Short mmCIF file of C-alpha atoms in Angstrom, two decimals:
data_model
loop_
_atom_site.label_atom_id
_atom_site.label_comp_id
_atom_site.label_asym_id
_atom_site.label_seq_id
_atom_site.Cartn_x
_atom_site.Cartn_y
_atom_site.Cartn_z
CA UNK A 107 107.45 -93.17 -23.58
CA UNK A 108 104.84 -91.37 -25.64
CA UNK A 109 103.55 -89.58 -22.57
CA UNK A 110 107.04 -88.33 -21.75
CA UNK A 111 107.36 -86.85 -25.27
CA UNK A 112 103.89 -85.31 -25.01
CA UNK A 113 104.80 -83.79 -21.65
CA UNK A 114 107.97 -82.27 -23.10
CA UNK A 115 106.02 -80.81 -26.03
CA UNK A 116 103.44 -79.29 -23.68
CA UNK A 117 106.19 -77.92 -21.47
CA UNK A 118 107.97 -76.44 -24.50
CA UNK A 119 104.74 -74.84 -25.72
CA UNK A 120 104.03 -73.39 -22.31
CA UNK A 121 107.54 -71.93 -22.13
CA UNK A 122 107.09 -70.53 -25.64
CA UNK A 123 103.77 -68.93 -24.62
CA UNK A 124 105.36 -67.38 -21.54
CA UNK A 125 108.27 -66.03 -23.58
CA UNK A 126 105.91 -64.56 -26.17
CA UNK A 127 103.76 -63.02 -23.43
CA UNK A 128 106.82 -61.46 -21.82
CA UNK A 129 108.00 -60.03 -25.17
CA UNK A 130 104.48 -58.80 -25.98
CA UNK A 131 104.30 -57.05 -22.60
CA UNK A 132 107.60 -55.25 -23.21
CA UNK A 133 106.42 -54.30 -26.71
CA UNK A 134 103.08 -53.02 -25.33
CA UNK A 135 104.87 -50.90 -22.71
CA UNK A 136 107.15 -49.46 -25.40
CA UNK A 137 104.18 -48.76 -27.69
CA UNK A 138 102.45 -46.95 -24.81
CA UNK A 139 105.51 -44.78 -24.25
CA UNK A 140 105.71 -44.04 -27.98
CA UNK A 141 102.04 -43.02 -28.06
CA UNK A 142 102.48 -40.77 -25.01
CA UNK A 143 105.53 -39.13 -26.58
CA UNK A 144 103.71 -38.58 -29.86
CA UNK A 145 100.72 -37.09 -28.04
CA UNK A 146 103.06 -34.72 -26.19
CA UNK A 147 104.68 -33.72 -29.50
CA UNK A 148 101.37 -33.09 -31.27
CA UNK A 149 99.97 -31.15 -28.30
CA UNK A 150 103.05 -28.92 -28.23
CA UNK A 151 102.84 -28.47 -32.00
CA UNK A 152 99.20 -27.38 -31.72
CA UNK A 153 100.11 -24.94 -28.95
CA UNK A 154 102.98 -23.59 -31.05
CA UNK A 155 100.67 -23.09 -34.04
CA UNK A 156 98.27 -21.14 -31.82
CA UNK A 157 101.09 -18.98 -30.47
CA UNK A 158 102.46 -18.34 -33.98
CA UNK A 159 99.01 -17.15 -35.07
CA UNK A 160 98.74 -14.91 -31.99
CA UNK A 161 102.24 -13.57 -32.63
CA UNK A 162 101.29 -12.72 -36.22
CA UNK A 163 98.34 -10.67 -34.93
CA UNK A 164 100.55 -8.83 -32.43
CA UNK A 165 103.26 -8.20 -35.02
CA UNK A 166 100.67 -6.86 -37.43
CA UNK A 167 99.50 -4.43 -34.72
CA UNK A 168 103.10 -3.36 -34.09
CA UNK A 169 103.69 -2.88 -37.81
CA UNK A 170 100.51 -0.80 -38.19
CA UNK A 171 101.55 1.36 -35.23
CA UNK A 172 104.96 2.01 -36.74
CA UNK A 173 103.39 2.72 -40.14
CA UNK A 174 100.96 5.15 -38.47
CA UNK A 175 103.91 7.18 -37.21
CA UNK A 176 105.16 7.44 -40.78
CA UNK A 177 101.64 8.33 -41.98
CA UNK A 178 101.64 11.13 -39.40
CA UNK A 179 104.69 12.59 -41.11
CA UNK A 180 107.49 11.23 -38.98
CA UNK A 181 110.68 10.15 -40.73
CA UNK A 182 112.59 6.94 -40.04
CA UNK A 183 115.15 8.60 -37.79
CA UNK A 184 112.49 10.30 -35.68
CA UNK A 185 110.46 7.09 -35.42
CA UNK A 186 113.59 5.24 -34.30
CA UNK A 187 114.22 7.92 -31.66
CA UNK A 188 110.60 7.89 -30.49
CA UNK A 189 110.56 4.12 -30.15
CA UNK A 190 114.14 3.95 -28.86
CA UNK A 191 114.97 1.45 -31.59
CA UNK A 192 117.66 0.95 -34.19
CA UNK A 193 116.57 2.23 -37.64
CA UNK A 194 116.95 -1.29 -39.03
CA UNK A 195 114.48 -2.55 -36.42
CA UNK A 196 112.05 0.24 -37.34
CA UNK A 197 112.27 -0.86 -40.98
CA UNK A 198 111.68 -4.49 -39.96
CA UNK A 199 108.73 -3.59 -37.76
CA UNK A 200 107.23 -1.42 -40.50
CA UNK A 201 107.38 -4.44 -42.79
CA UNK A 202 105.33 -6.55 -40.39
CA UNK A 203 102.09 -4.96 -41.48
CA UNK A 204 99.98 -7.31 -43.49
CA UNK A 205 97.59 -5.67 -45.89
CA UNK A 206 93.95 -5.90 -45.00
CA UNK A 207 91.81 -7.23 -47.77
CA UNK A 208 88.14 -6.74 -48.25
CA UNK A 209 86.22 -9.90 -48.79
CA UNK A 210 84.77 -10.25 -52.24
CA UNK A 211 81.26 -11.67 -52.48
CA UNK A 212 81.16 -15.34 -53.22
CA UNK A 213 78.84 -16.30 -56.02
CA UNK A 214 76.79 -19.38 -55.57
CA UNK A 215 75.17 -21.17 -58.48
CA UNK A 216 71.79 -19.79 -57.33
CA UNK A 217 73.09 -16.21 -57.72
CA UNK A 218 74.49 -16.67 -61.22
CA UNK A 219 72.12 -15.78 -64.01
CA UNK A 220 72.74 -18.04 -66.94
#
């Protein structure tokens, strides 16, 4: 009778192993899908960040161009007519210019006289 009990225990353990393996496989597949989705998200986010930086450069150029028309003596109404834009849009575009800054020299400890 002891061998029958031992056989049942081995059978139960084998069934338990198979069940765990099946669950682990489902979990691994799900984890793979999660990783792929996260990679897609992060890749798109990186691409978006690059495009946002490029857009900022383009908008700065647009803003400088609009500001140049004002610097050449044109008024807001004339600039709007020239660009075929609403005056509010001209104002918005003019505000896109980011000031250019000159880099200040960075002092290193070797350059500082103490």
